[in-house]
Amino acid sequence: MSLVVVGSVAYDGVETPHGKVDRMLGGAATYIALAASYFTPVKIVAVVGDDFAQEDVDLLSSRNIDLAGLERVPGKTFFWAGVYSADMNDRTTLRTDLNVFAGFNPKLPESYRSAPYLLLGNIQPALQQSVLAQMNGLKLAGGDTMNYWINDYRGELLETLRGWDFLLINDSEARLLSAEHNLRRAAAKILEMGPHTLVIKRGEHGAVLFRRGAHFMAPGYLLEDVFDPTGAGDSFAGGFIGYLAGNGVQASNANVDFAELRRAVIYGSVMGSFCCESFGVDRFRNITRHEIEARYQEFHSCTAF
Amino acid sequence: MSLVVVGSVAYDGVETPHGKVDRMLGGAATYIALAASYFTPVKIVAVVGDDFAQEDVDLLSSRNIDLAGLERVPGKTFFWAGVYSADMNDRTTLRTDLNVFAGFNPKLPESYRSAPYLLLGNIQPALQQSVLAQMNGLKLAGGDTMNYWINDYRGELLETLRGWDFLLINDSEARLLSAEHNLRRAAAKILEMGPHTLVIKRGEHGAVLFRRGAHFMAPGYLLEDVFDPTGAGDSFAGGFIGYLAGNGVQASNANVDFAELRRAVIYGSVMGSFCCESFGVDRFRNITRHEIEARYQEFHSCTAF
């Protein structure tokens, strides 16, 4: 079933110990949409400048991603550049040019409004809320946020979170949002803020899915080579919501099939792990559904006891 | 079946954000033996000074640990003191007084030599090798080491490792031993050094079991309160080898039942997690086999998909 993805479509400059790319397609919505497109039809909502290349439009179209909501305005596309540490566990931002993204005010095409699934990428909480308000008949909605909104837009963020089914954040964001270092305590507090489902991403150490009174732990896939971790968290989000949307999983009275959520976390982990195997979105140019299923089975055989 | 445990029996001074204890029972062999004692009969080989307290002898005896190999010599027992960081992921050693441990030259009582299982705690590699040479009819033998031996006694250590079935080390030790940052590559190199089974402990992030061409990942148990992580890695080792010894698991031509090894890693994780719930060895004063089984089941329900 259709999934609407809202967030940044951008150009990135990335340097890792494996190489350097000055400018390539990036942005949270791009990674989320590409990863989700293997599971379900995706409709993107984003803004780009008049420098946005036709080959990048073509890549998204080749994955059958609906671009009716990809607004194109005069100016330059959002640009981010960063460099990773030797072990790739840290990165330093070298440049953030918001460009046309600074004026992003997402307006959903009529054809998007009845889509049953919504993934709100990391943008200003009030904008996330305005998107949610434009949708009708949602089965499952949620998204991501980041330190900046947690620190400086806390009230707005808490107001926004009240309407979400799920929240996907990393461990440092969970600690900041809850003011609790311990992840189990942090999760308990966050589950009081609105979402009935919380996924805490822990990078190479995997992810933990929390619901009231229960949790599920997925280990990080052990890659032999990590070329570029950029977008891995967003690819996780795309795999997670894409799988749920593809299977028509629904939240009613905060009840969601826990077994389906567990599988969604593994598919998220699978897509995040693939993302790291090439620079930028490159891995999504050739990945096959067969490879996805094989890695899902590998997760099973590496964790079952 | 009987398990011989060799290593340090010590007194520790520990400070964590939850409190401070100036002097309490510690040492690798102590934690390994206590954790293993829930699964199998344990025989300890260690040296203590004439200050070693009767109540500590009594605790070990109460777990039916054979103390025939606990040598008592004039002088003071090995003393270590350290302080943990606020998040308990780092610790600083404040004091290391080897005392009688400096002269430790393990001699096995006749009654120990035919025990089928051997766990060599972290001591000088040549001493580990001399213990192995004193045993007959081993089904499974292995142990631990540390940065100091990897750096300064490398040749001796590599010679010693050749005779082991399994090696249990943490991630930084695995990287140092293999000169590979990536854990999968590190494991592949270490499995060429002798042991057919490698367990890499990752603290709060769990553990990974490696065999040639296969691996198994166990997540870290999510504790709500970590009082004192001292001894958690040794408790893991005790649970791991204790389970295998209790079930009579045997290595023949490097073949070990992989399903049993997976369960052993989970029992190791269970014992390591209990260890962190109280200061020092305190949790081992009251833990029950029922609690151990319940936590094993919890690991299952938190990881199955």
Coordinates of C-alpha atoms in Angstrom, one line a residue:
Chain A
M1 CA 0.0 0.0 0.0
S2 CA 1.2 3.5 -0.8
L3 CA 3.7 5.2 1.5
V4 CA 4.3 9.0 1.6
V5 CA 7.9 10.0 2.4
V6 CA 8.6 13.6 3.4
G7 CA 12.1 15.1 3.9
S8 CA 15.2 16.3 2.3
V9 CA 16.4 15.5 -1.2
A10 CA 20.0 16.8 -1.4
Y11 CA 23.4 16.6 -2.8
D12 CA 26.2 15.3 -0.5
G13 CA 29.9 15.6 -0.5
V14 CA 31.4 12.6 1.4
E15 CA 34.9 11.5 2.4
T16 CA 35.5 8.1 4.1
P17 CA 38.7 6.1 4.4
H18 CA 37.6 4.4 1.2
G19 CA 37.4 7.5 -1.0
K20 CA 35.9 10.9 -1.6
V21 CA 32.9 12.0 -3.7
D22 CA 32.5 15.7 -4.1
R23 CA 28.8 15.7 -5.1
M24 CA 26.3 12.9 -5.3
L25 CA 22.6 12.3 -4.7
G26 CA 21.7 12.2 -1.0
G27 CA 19.1 13.4 1.5
A28 CA 17.0 11.6 4.1
A29 CA 13.9 11.3 1.8
T30 CA 16.0 9.9 -1.0
Y31 CA 17.4 7.1 1.1
I32 CA 14.1 6.3 2.8
A33 CA 12.2 6.3 -0.5
L34 CA 14.8 4.1 -2.3
A35 CA 14.9 1.6 0.5
A36 CA 11.1 1.5 0.9
S37 CA 10.6 1.1 -2.9
Y38 CA 11.6 -2.5 -2.7
F39 CA 8.6 -3.3 -0.6
T40 CA 5.8 -0.9 -1.5
P41 CA 4.8 2.0 -3.8
V42 CA 6.4 5.3 -2.6
K43 CA 5.3 8.9 -3.1
I44 CA 8.0 11.5 -2.3
V45 CA 7.4 15.1 -0.9
A46 CA 10.5 17.3 -1.1
V47 CA 12.0 20.4 -2.7
V48 CA 15.0 20.7 -5.0
G49 CA 16.6 23.5 -6.9
D50 CA 16.9 24.0 -10.7
D51 CA 20.3 22.3 -10.5
F52 CA 18.7 18.9 -9.7
A53 CA 20.0 16.5 -12.4
Q54 CA 17.8 14.6 -14.7
E55 CA 19.8 11.4 -14.0
D56 CA 18.8 11.7 -10.4
V57 CA 15.1 12.1 -11.3
D58 CA 15.6 9.1 -13.5
L59 CA 17.0 7.0 -10.7
L60 CA 14.0 7.7 -8.5
S61 CA 11.6 7.1 -11.3
S62 CA 13.3 3.8 -12.1
R63 CA 12.3 2.6 -8.7
N64 CA 8.7 3.7 -9.5
I65 CA 8.8 6.5 -6.9
D66 CA 6.0 9.0 -7.5
L67 CA 7.6 12.4 -7.9
A68 CA 4.3 14.5 -8.2
G69 CA 5.3 15.9 -4.8
L70 CA 8.9 16.7 -5.7
E71 CA 8.7 20.5 -6.0
R72 CA 11.3 22.2 -8.1
V73 CA 12.1 25.9 -7.4
P74 CA 14.6 28.4 -8.6
G75 CA 17.9 28.2 -6.7
K76 CA 20.3 25.4 -5.5
T77 CA 19.4 22.1 -4.0
F78 CA 20.3 21.5 -0.3
F79 CA 24.0 20.6 -0.1
W80 CA 25.8 18.8 2.8
A81 CA 29.4 17.8 3.1
G82 CA 31.1 15.7 5.7
V83 CA 34.2 13.6 6.5
Y84 CA 34.2 10.3 8.5
S85 CA 36.8 9.3 11.1
A86 CA 39.1 6.3 10.4
D87 CA 36.8 3.8 12.0
M88 CA 33.7 5.6 10.5
N89 CA 32.0 5.8 13.9
D90 CA 32.2 9.6 13.9
R91 CA 31.8 12.2 11.2
T92 CA 32.5 15.9 11.0
T93 CA 30.1 18.2 9.0
L94 CA 32.2 20.4 6.7
R95 CA 29.3 22.3 5.1
T96 CA 25.6 22.7 5.3
D97 CA 24.0 24.9 2.6
L98 CA 20.2 24.7 3.1
N99 CA 19.6 26.6 -0.2
V100 CA 16.0 26.0 -1.4
F101 CA 15.4 23.6 1.6
A102 CA 15.3 26.6 3.9
G103 CA 11.9 27.6 2.4
F104 CA 10.5 24.0 2.3
N105 CA 6.8 24.0 3.1
P106 CA 5.5 20.6 2.2
K107 CA 2.2 20.7 0.3
L108 CA 0.8 17.3 -0.6
P109 CA -0.6 16.6 -4.0
E110 CA -4.3 15.6 -3.9
S111 CA -3.2 12.1 -5.1
Y112 CA -1.1 11.6 -2.0
R113 CA -3.6 12.5 0.7
S114 CA -5.3 9.2 1.0
A115 CA -2.1 7.1 1.2
P116 CA -2.3 4.9 4.3
Y117 CA 1.4 5.1 5.4
L118 CA 3.5 8.1 6.2
L119 CA 7.2 8.5 7.1
L120 CA 8.2 11.9 8.2
G121 CA 11.9 12.5 7.7
N122 CA 13.9 14.7 9.9
I123 CA 12.5 18.3 9.3
Q124 CA 11.1 21.0 11.6
P125 CA 8.4 19.4 13.8
A126 CA 5.7 22.0 12.9
L127 CA 6.2 21.0 9.2
Q128 CA 6.0 17.4 10.1
Q129 CA 2.7 18.1 11.9
S130 CA 1.3 20.1 8.9
V131 CA 1.9 17.1 6.6
L132 CA 0.2 14.8 9.0
A133 CA -2.8 17.2 9.1
Q134 CA -3.1 17.0 5.3
M135 CA -3.6 13.2 5.3
N136 CA -6.8 11.2 5.6
G137 CA -7.2 7.6 6.6
L138 CA -3.7 6.8 7.8
K139 CA -3.1 3.3 9.0
L140 CA 0.4 4.0 10.4
A141 CA 2.4 7.3 10.7
G142 CA 5.7 8.2 12.3
G143 CA 9.1 9.5 11.6
D144 CA 12.5 10.7 12.7
T145 CA 13.9 13.8 14.4
M146 CA 17.3 15.0 15.5
N147 CA 19.2 16.8 18.3
Y148 CA 18.6 20.3 16.9
W149 CA 14.8 19.9 17.2
I150 CA 15.0 18.1 20.5
N151 CA 17.1 20.9 22.0
D152 CA 15.7 24.1 20.4
Y153 CA 12.1 23.1 19.4
R154 CA 11.2 20.9 22.2
G155 CA 7.7 22.1 22.8
E156 CA 6.8 21.9 19.2
L157 CA 8.4 18.5 18.9
L158 CA 6.5 17.1 21.9
E159 CA 3.2 18.5 20.4
T160 CA 4.0 16.8 17.1
L161 CA 5.0 13.4 18.6
R162 CA 1.6 13.1 20.2
G163 CA 0.1 12.2 16.8
W164 CA 2.6 9.6 15.8
D165 CA 2.4 5.8 15.9
F166 CA 6.1 5.3 15.8
L167 CA 9.4 7.2 16.3
L168 CA 12.7 6.1 14.8
I169 CA 15.8 7.8 16.4
N170 CA 19.3 6.9 17.3
D171 CA 20.6 6.2 20.8
S172 CA 22.0 9.7 21.5
E173 CA 18.8 11.3 20.4
A174 CA 16.8 8.9 22.6
R175 CA 19.0 9.9 25.6
L176 CA 18.6 13.6 24.8
L177 CA 14.8 13.4 24.3
S178 CA 14.2 11.5 27.6
A179 CA 17.0 12.9 29.7
E180 CA 17.8 9.2 30.7
H181 CA 21.1 7.5 29.8
N182 CA 19.8 4.0 30.3
L183 CA 18.1 2.9 27.0
R184 CA 15.4 0.9 28.7
R185 CA 14.4 3.8 31.0
A186 CA 14.7 6.3 28.0
A187 CA 12.4 4.1 26.0
A188 CA 9.8 3.9 28.8
K189 CA 9.7 7.7 29.0
I190 CA 9.5 8.2 25.2
L191 CA 6.6 5.8 25.0
E192 CA 4.7 8.1 27.3
M193 CA 5.1 11.0 24.8
G194 CA 2.7 9.6 22.2
P195 CA 4.2 6.9 19.9
H196 CA 3.3 3.3 20.8
T197 CA 6.3 2.0 19.0
L198 CA 9.9 3.2 19.3
V199 CA 12.9 2.1 17.4
I200 CA 16.3 3.1 18.7
K201 CA 19.0 2.7 16.1
R202 CA 22.5 2.0 17.4
G203 CA 24.5 2.1 14.2
E204 CA 26.9 -0.9 13.9
H205 CA 25.4 -2.3 17.1
G206 CA 22.0 -2.8 15.6
A207 CA 18.6 -1.6 16.8
V208 CA 16.1 -2.1 19.6
L209 CA 12.3 -2.0 19.1
F210 CA 10.4 -0.9 22.2
R211 CA 6.7 -1.3 22.9
R212 CA 5.1 -1.0 26.4
G213 CA 6.4 -3.9 28.4
A214 CA 8.2 -5.6 25.5
H215 CA 11.2 -5.1 23.4
F216 CA 13.1 -6.8 20.5
M217 CA 16.8 -6.5 19.8
A218 CA 18.4 -6.8 16.4
P219 CA 22.1 -7.0 16.1
G220 CA 24.1 -5.0 13.6
Y221 CA 25.0 -6.9 10.4
L222 CA 28.7 -7.6 10.4
L223 CA 29.9 -6.1 7.1
E224 CA 33.4 -6.9 5.9
D225 CA 33.7 -3.5 4.3
V226 CA 31.9 -0.4 5.2
F227 CA 32.4 2.1 2.3
D228 CA 30.1 4.9 3.3
P229 CA 27.7 4.9 6.3
T230 CA 25.9 8.0 5.0
G231 CA 22.1 7.3 4.8
A232 CA 22.3 4.0 6.6
G233 CA 19.8 5.2 9.3
D234 CA 17.4 6.5 6.7
S235 CA 17.7 3.3 4.7
F236 CA 16.8 1.4 7.9
A237 CA 13.7 3.6 8.2
G238 CA 12.8 3.0 4.6
G239 CA 13.1 -0.8 5.0
F240 CA 11.1 -0.7 8.3
I241 CA 8.1 1.3 7.1
G242 CA 8.4 -0.1 3.6
Y243 CA 7.9 -3.6 4.9
L244 CA 5.0 -2.7 7.1
A245 CA 3.3 -0.8 4.2
G246 CA 3.9 -3.6 1.8
N247 CA 2.2 -6.0 4.1
G248 CA -0.7 -3.6 5.0
V249 CA 0.2 -3.7 8.8
Q250 CA -2.2 -1.4 10.7
A251 CA -2.2 0.3 14.1
S252 CA -5.6 0.2 15.7
N253 CA -5.9 1.2 19.4
A254 CA -2.1 1.1 19.5
N255 CA -2.2 -2.6 18.7
V256 CA 0.2 -3.6 16.0
D257 CA 1.3 -7.2 15.2
F258 CA 4.5 -7.5 17.2
A259 CA 5.8 -10.2 15.0
E260 CA 5.4 -8.0 11.9
L261 CA 7.2 -5.2 13.7
R262 CA 10.1 -7.5 14.5
R263 CA 10.4 -8.5 10.8
A264 CA 10.2 -4.8 9.9
V265 CA 13.2 -4.1 12.1
I266 CA 15.2 -6.8 10.4
Y267 CA 14.3 -5.6 7.0
G268 CA 15.3 -2.1 8.2
S269 CA 18.7 -3.6 9.3
V270 CA 19.1 -5.4 6.0
M271 CA 18.5 -2.1 4.0
G272 CA 20.8 -0.2 6.3
S273 CA 23.6 -2.7 5.8
F274 CA 23.3 -2.7 2.0
C275 CA 23.5 1.1 2.1
C276 CA 26.9 1.0 3.7
E277 CA 28.4 -1.3 1.0
S278 CA 28.8 1.5 -1.6
F279 CA 29.1 5.3 -1.7
G280 CA 25.9 7.3 -1.4
V281 CA 22.8 5.6 -2.9
D282 CA 24.9 3.5 -5.3
R283 CA 24.0 0.2 -3.8
F284 CA 20.3 0.9 -4.6
R285 CA 21.1 1.0 -8.3
N286 CA 21.7 -2.7 -8.5
I287 CA 20.3 -4.4 -5.4
T288 CA 17.8 -7.2 -6.0
R289 CA 14.9 -8.5 -4.0
H290 CA 16.6 -11.8 -4.0
E291 CA 19.6 -10.3 -2.2
I292 CA 17.3 -8.7 0.3
E293 CA 15.7 -12.0 1.1
A294 CA 19.0 -13.8 1.3
R295 CA 20.3 -11.2 3.8
Y296 CA 17.1 -11.4 5.9
Q297 CA 17.7 -15.2 6.1
E298 CA 21.3 -14.6 7.0
F299 CA 20.1 -12.4 9.9
H300 CA 17.9 -15.3 11.0
S301 CA 20.7 -17.9 10.8
C302 CA 23.1 -15.6 12.7
T303 CA 20.8 -14.9 15.6
A304 CA 18.6 -18.0 16.1
F305 CA 19.3 -20.3 19.0
Chain B
M1 CA 31.5 -32.8 33.8
S2 CA 34.4 -31.3 35.8
L3 CA 35.8 -28.0 34.8
V4 CA 39.2 -26.7 35.9
V5 CA 39.5 -22.9 36.1
V6 CA 42.9 -21.2 36.4
G7 CA 43.5 -17.5 37.1
S8 CA 43.5 -14.8 39.6
V9 CA 41.6 -14.8 43.0
A10 CA 41.9 -11.3 44.3
Y11 CA 40.6 -8.4 46.3
D12 CA 39.2 -5.4 44.4
G13 CA 38.4 -1.8 45.3
V14 CA 35.7 -0.5 42.9
E15 CA 34.0 2.8 42.5
T16 CA 31.0 3.2 40.1
P17 CA 28.3 5.9 39.9
H18 CA 26.3 3.7 42.2
G19 CA 28.8 3.5 45.1
K20 CA 32.2 2.5 46.3
V21 CA 33.6 -0.6 47.9
D22 CA 37.1 -0.5 49.3
R23 CA 37.8 -4.2 49.4
M24 CA 35.8 -7.1 48.2
L25 CA 36.3 -10.6 46.7
G26 CA 37.3 -10.4 43.0
G27 CA 39.6 -11.9 40.4
A28 CA 39.0 -13.5 37.0
A29 CA 39.0 -17.1 38.3
T30 CA 36.6 -16.2 41.1
Y31 CA 34.0 -14.8 38.6
I32 CA 34.5 -17.6 36.1
A33 CA 34.2 -20.3 38.8
L34 CA 31.1 -18.8 40.4
A35 CA 29.3 -18.3 37.1
A36 CA 30.3 -21.8 35.9
S37 CA 29.3 -23.5 39.2
Y38 CA 25.6 -23.1 38.3
F39 CA 26.1 -25.6 35.4
T40 CA 28.9 -28.0 36.3
P41 CA 31.4 -29.0 39.1
V42 CA 34.3 -26.6 39.2
K43 CA 37.9 -27.0 40.4
I44 CA 39.8 -23.8 41.0
V45 CA 43.6 -23.2 40.5
A46 CA 44.8 -20.0 42.0
V47 CA 47.1 -18.4 44.7
V48 CA 46.0 -16.2 47.6
G49 CA 47.9 -14.7 50.6
D50 CA 47.5 -15.3 54.3
D51 CA 45.0 -12.4 54.4
F52 CA 42.4 -14.3 52.4
A53 CA 39.3 -14.3 54.4
Q54 CA 37.5 -17.4 55.6
E55 CA 34.1 -15.9 54.5
D56 CA 35.4 -15.8 50.9
V57 CA 36.6 -19.4 51.2
D58 CA 33.1 -20.2 52.5
L59 CA 31.4 -18.5 49.6
L60 CA 33.3 -20.5 47.0
S61 CA 32.8 -23.7 49.0
S62 CA 29.0 -23.0 49.2
R63 CA 29.0 -23.2 45.4
N64 CA 30.7 -26.6 45.7
I65 CA 33.8 -25.3 44.1
D66 CA 36.8 -27.6 44.7
L67 CA 39.5 -25.6 46.4
A68 CA 42.2 -28.3 46.5
G69 CA 44.1 -26.1 43.9
L70 CA 43.8 -22.9 45.8
E71 CA 47.3 -22.4 47.1
R72 CA 47.8 -20.2 50.2
V73 CA 51.2 -18.6 50.6
P74 CA 52.7 -16.0 53.0
G75 CA 52.0 -12.5 51.9
K76 CA 49.1 -10.5 50.6
T77 CA 46.4 -11.5 48.1
F78 CA 46.5 -9.7 44.6
F79 CA 44.8 -6.3 44.9
W80 CA 43.3 -4.2 42.2
A81 CA 41.4 -0.9 42.4
G82 CA 39.6 1.0 39.7
V83 CA 37.0 3.7 39.1
Y84 CA 34.4 3.7 36.4
S85 CA 33.3 6.6 34.2
A86 CA 29.8 8.0 34.5
D87 CA 28.4 5.8 31.7
M88 CA 30.5 2.9 33.0
N89 CA 31.9 2.2 29.5
D90 CA 35.4 3.2 30.6
R91 CA 37.4 2.5 33.7
T92 CA 40.7 3.8 35.2
T93 CA 42.9 1.5 37.1
L94 CA 44.0 3.2 40.4
R95 CA 46.1 0.4 41.8
T96 CA 47.5 -3.0 40.9
D97 CA 49.4 -4.8 43.6
L98 CA 50.3 -8.2 42.3
N99 CA 51.5 -9.4 45.7
V100 CA 51.6 -13.2 45.9
F101 CA 50.1 -13.4 42.4
A102 CA 53.6 -12.3 41.0
G103 CA 54.9 -15.7 42.0
F104 CA 52.0 -17.7 40.7
N105 CA 53.1 -21.0 39.1
P106 CA 50.0 -23.1 38.8
K107 CA 50.5 -26.7 39.9
L108 CA 47.5 -28.9 39.4
P109 CA 46.5 -31.4 42.2
E110 CA 46.5 -35.0 40.9
S111 CA 42.7 -35.0 41.3
Y112 CA 42.3 -32.2 38.7
R113 CA 44.4 -33.6 35.9
S114 CA 41.8 -35.8 34.3
A115 CA 39.0 -33.1 34.3
P116 CA 37.7 -32.9 30.7
Y117 CA 37.2 -29.1 30.6
L118 CA 39.7 -26.3 31.1
L119 CA 39.2 -22.5 31.2
L120 CA 42.5 -20.6 31.3
G121 CA 41.9 -17.1 32.8
N122 CA 44.0 -14.2 31.7
I123 CA 47.6 -15.0 33.0
Q124 CA 51.0 -15.2 31.3
P125 CA 50.7 -17.4 28.2
A126 CA 53.6 -19.7 29.2
L127 CA 51.8 -20.4 32.5
Q128 CA 48.6 -21.1 30.6
Q129 CA 50.5 -23.6 28.4
S130 CA 52.1 -25.3 31.4
V131 CA 48.6 -25.9 32.9
L132 CA 47.4 -27.4 29.6
A133 CA 50.4 -29.7 29.6
Q134 CA 49.5 -31.0 33.0
M135 CA 46.1 -32.2 31.9
N136 CA 45.1 -35.5 30.3
G137 CA 42.0 -36.4 28.2
L138 CA 40.6 -32.9 27.7
K139 CA 37.4 -32.6 25.7
L140 CA 37.5 -28.8 25.4
A141 CA 40.1 -26.2 26.4
G142 CA 40.5 -22.5 25.9
G143 CA 40.7 -19.2 27.6
D144 CA 41.2 -15.5 27.8
T145 CA 44.1 -13.1 27.3
M146 CA 44.7 -9.4 27.3
N147 CA 46.4 -6.5 25.7
Y148 CA 49.6 -6.8 27.8
W149 CA 50.3 -10.4 26.6
I150 CA 49.3 -9.6 23.0
N151 CA 51.7 -6.7 22.9
D152 CA 54.7 -7.8 25.0
Y153 CA 54.5 -11.7 24.9
R154 CA 53.2 -12.1 21.3
G155 CA 55.4 -15.1 20.4
E156 CA 54.7 -16.9 23.6
L157 CA 50.9 -16.2 23.2
L158 CA 50.8 -17.4 19.6
E159 CA 52.6 -20.6 20.7
T160 CA 50.1 -21.1 23.5
L161 CA 47.0 -20.4 21.4
R162 CA 47.9 -23.2 19.0
G163 CA 46.7 -25.7 21.6
W164 CA 43.4 -24.1 22.4
D165 CA 39.9 -25.1 21.1
F166 CA 38.4 -21.7 21.9
L167 CA 39.5 -18.1 22.7
L168 CA 37.3 -15.6 24.5
I169 CA 38.4 -12.0 24.2
N170 CA 36.9 -8.5 23.8
D171 CA 36.7 -6.5 20.6
S172 CA 39.8 -4.3 21.3
E173 CA 41.9 -7.4 22.1
A174 CA 40.7 -9.1 18.9
R175 CA 41.7 -6.0 16.9
L176 CA 45.1 -5.9 18.5
L177 CA 45.7 -9.6 18.1
S178 CA 44.8 -9.6 14.4
A179 CA 45.8 -6.1 13.4
E180 CA 42.4 -5.8 11.7
H181 CA 39.8 -3.2 12.7
N182 CA 36.9 -5.0 11.1
L183 CA 35.7 -7.8 13.4
R184 CA 34.8 -10.2 10.6
R185 CA 38.3 -9.9 9.2
A186 CA 39.9 -10.0 12.6
A187 CA 38.0 -13.2 13.4
A188 CA 39.1 -14.9 10.2
K189 CA 42.7 -14.2 11.0
I190 CA 42.4 -15.3 14.7
L191 CA 40.8 -18.6 13.6
E192 CA 44.0 -19.3 11.6
M193 CA 46.0 -19.1 14.9
G194 CA 44.7 -22.3 16.4
P195 CA 41.4 -22.0 18.1
H196 CA 38.5 -23.4 16.0
T197 CA 36.0 -21.2 18.0
L198 CA 36.3 -17.6 18.9
V199 CA 34.0 -15.5 21.1
I200 CA 34.4 -11.7 20.8
K201 CA 32.8 -10.0 23.8
R202 CA 31.5 -6.5 23.1
G203 CA 30.4 -5.4 26.6
E204 CA 26.9 -3.9 26.6
H205 CA 26.7 -4.6 22.8
G206 CA 26.7 -8.4 23.3
A207 CA 29.0 -11.0 21.8
V208 CA 29.8 -12.7 18.5
L209 CA 30.7 -16.3 18.2
F210 CA 32.9 -17.1 15.2
R211 CA 33.7 -20.4 13.6
R212 CA 35.2 -20.9 10.1
G213 CA 32.5 -19.7 7.6
A214 CA 29.8 -19.1 10.2
H215 CA 29.0 -16.7 13.1
F216 CA 26.3 -16.1 15.7
M217 CA 25.5 -12.8 17.2
A218 CA 24.0 -12.3 20.7
P219 CA 22.8 -8.9 21.7
G220 CA 23.7 -7.4 25.1
Y221 CA 21.0 -7.7 27.7
L222 CA 19.3 -4.4 28.3
L223 CA 19.7 -3.9 32.1
E224 CA 17.8 -1.1 33.7
D225 CA 20.5 -0.6 36.3
V226 CA 24.2 -1.5 35.9
F227 CA 25.7 -1.3 39.4
D228 CA 29.1 -2.6 38.7
P229 CA 30.4 -4.1 35.4
T230 CA 33.5 -5.6 37.1
G231 CA 33.8 -9.3 36.3
A232 CA 31.0 -9.3 33.7
G233 CA 33.4 -10.6 30.9
D234 CA 34.7 -13.3 33.3
S235 CA 31.1 -14.3 34.3
F236 CA 30.3 -14.5 30.6
A237 CA 33.3 -16.9 30.2
G238 CA 32.1 -18.9 33.2
G239 CA 28.5 -19.3 31.8
F240 CA 29.9 -20.2 28.4
I241 CA 32.3 -23.0 29.4
G242 CA 30.1 -24.0 32.4
Y243 CA 27.2 -24.7 30.0
L244 CA 29.3 -26.7 27.6
A245 CA 30.9 -28.7 30.4
G246 CA 27.5 -29.3 32.1
N247 CA 26.3 -30.8 28.8
G248 CA 29.4 -32.8 28.0
V249 CA 30.0 -31.0 24.7
Q250 CA 33.2 -32.2 23.0
A251 CA 35.5 -31.0 20.3
S252 CA 36.6 -33.7 18.0
N253 CA 38.5 -32.8 14.8
A254 CA 37.4 -29.2 15.5
N255 CA 33.8 -30.2 15.2
V256 CA 31.6 -28.9 18.0
D257 CA 27.8 -28.8 17.9
F258 CA 27.2 -25.2 16.7
A259 CA 23.7 -25.2 18.3
E260 CA 25.3 -26.0 21.7
L261 CA 27.9 -23.2 21.2
R262 CA 25.1 -20.7 20.4
R263 CA 23.3 -21.7 23.6
A264 CA 26.6 -21.4 25.5
V265 CA 27.0 -17.8 24.3
I266 CA 23.5 -17.0 25.5
Y267 CA 24.2 -18.6 28.9
G268 CA 27.4 -16.5 29.0
S269 CA 25.4 -13.4 28.3
V270 CA 22.9 -14.3 31.0
M271 CA 25.7 -14.7 33.6
G272 CA 27.4 -11.5 32.5
S273 CA 24.2 -9.6 32.8
F274 CA 23.5 -10.9 36.3
C275 CA 27.0 -10.0 37.4
C276 CA 26.4 -6.3 36.6
E277 CA 23.3 -6.1 38.9
S278 CA 25.2 -5.9 42.2
F279 CA 28.7 -5.0 43.4
G280 CA 31.5 -7.5 42.9
V281 CA 30.3 -11.1 43.2
D282 CA 27.3 -10.2 45.3
R283 CA 24.7 -11.3 42.7
F284 CA 26.2 -14.8 42.9
R285 CA 25.3 -15.1 46.5
N286 CA 21.6 -15.4 45.8
I287 CA 21.0 -16.1 42.1
T288 CA 18.9 -19.2 41.4
R289 CA 18.9 -21.6 38.5
H290 CA 15.3 -20.6 37.9
E291 CA 16.3 -17.0 37.4
I292 CA 19.0 -18.1 35.0
E293 CA 16.5 -20.1 32.9
A294 CA 14.0 -17.2 33.0
R295 CA 16.6 -14.8 31.6
Y296 CA 17.7 -17.3 28.9
Q297 CA 14.0 -17.4 27.8
E298 CA 13.9 -13.6 27.9
F299 CA 16.9 -13.5 25.5
H300 CA 14.9 -15.8 23.3
S301 CA 11.8 -13.8 23.3
C302 CA 13.7 -10.5 22.8
T303 CA 15.6 -11.8 19.7
A304 CA 13.4 -14.3 17.9
F305 CA 11.7 -13.3 14.6

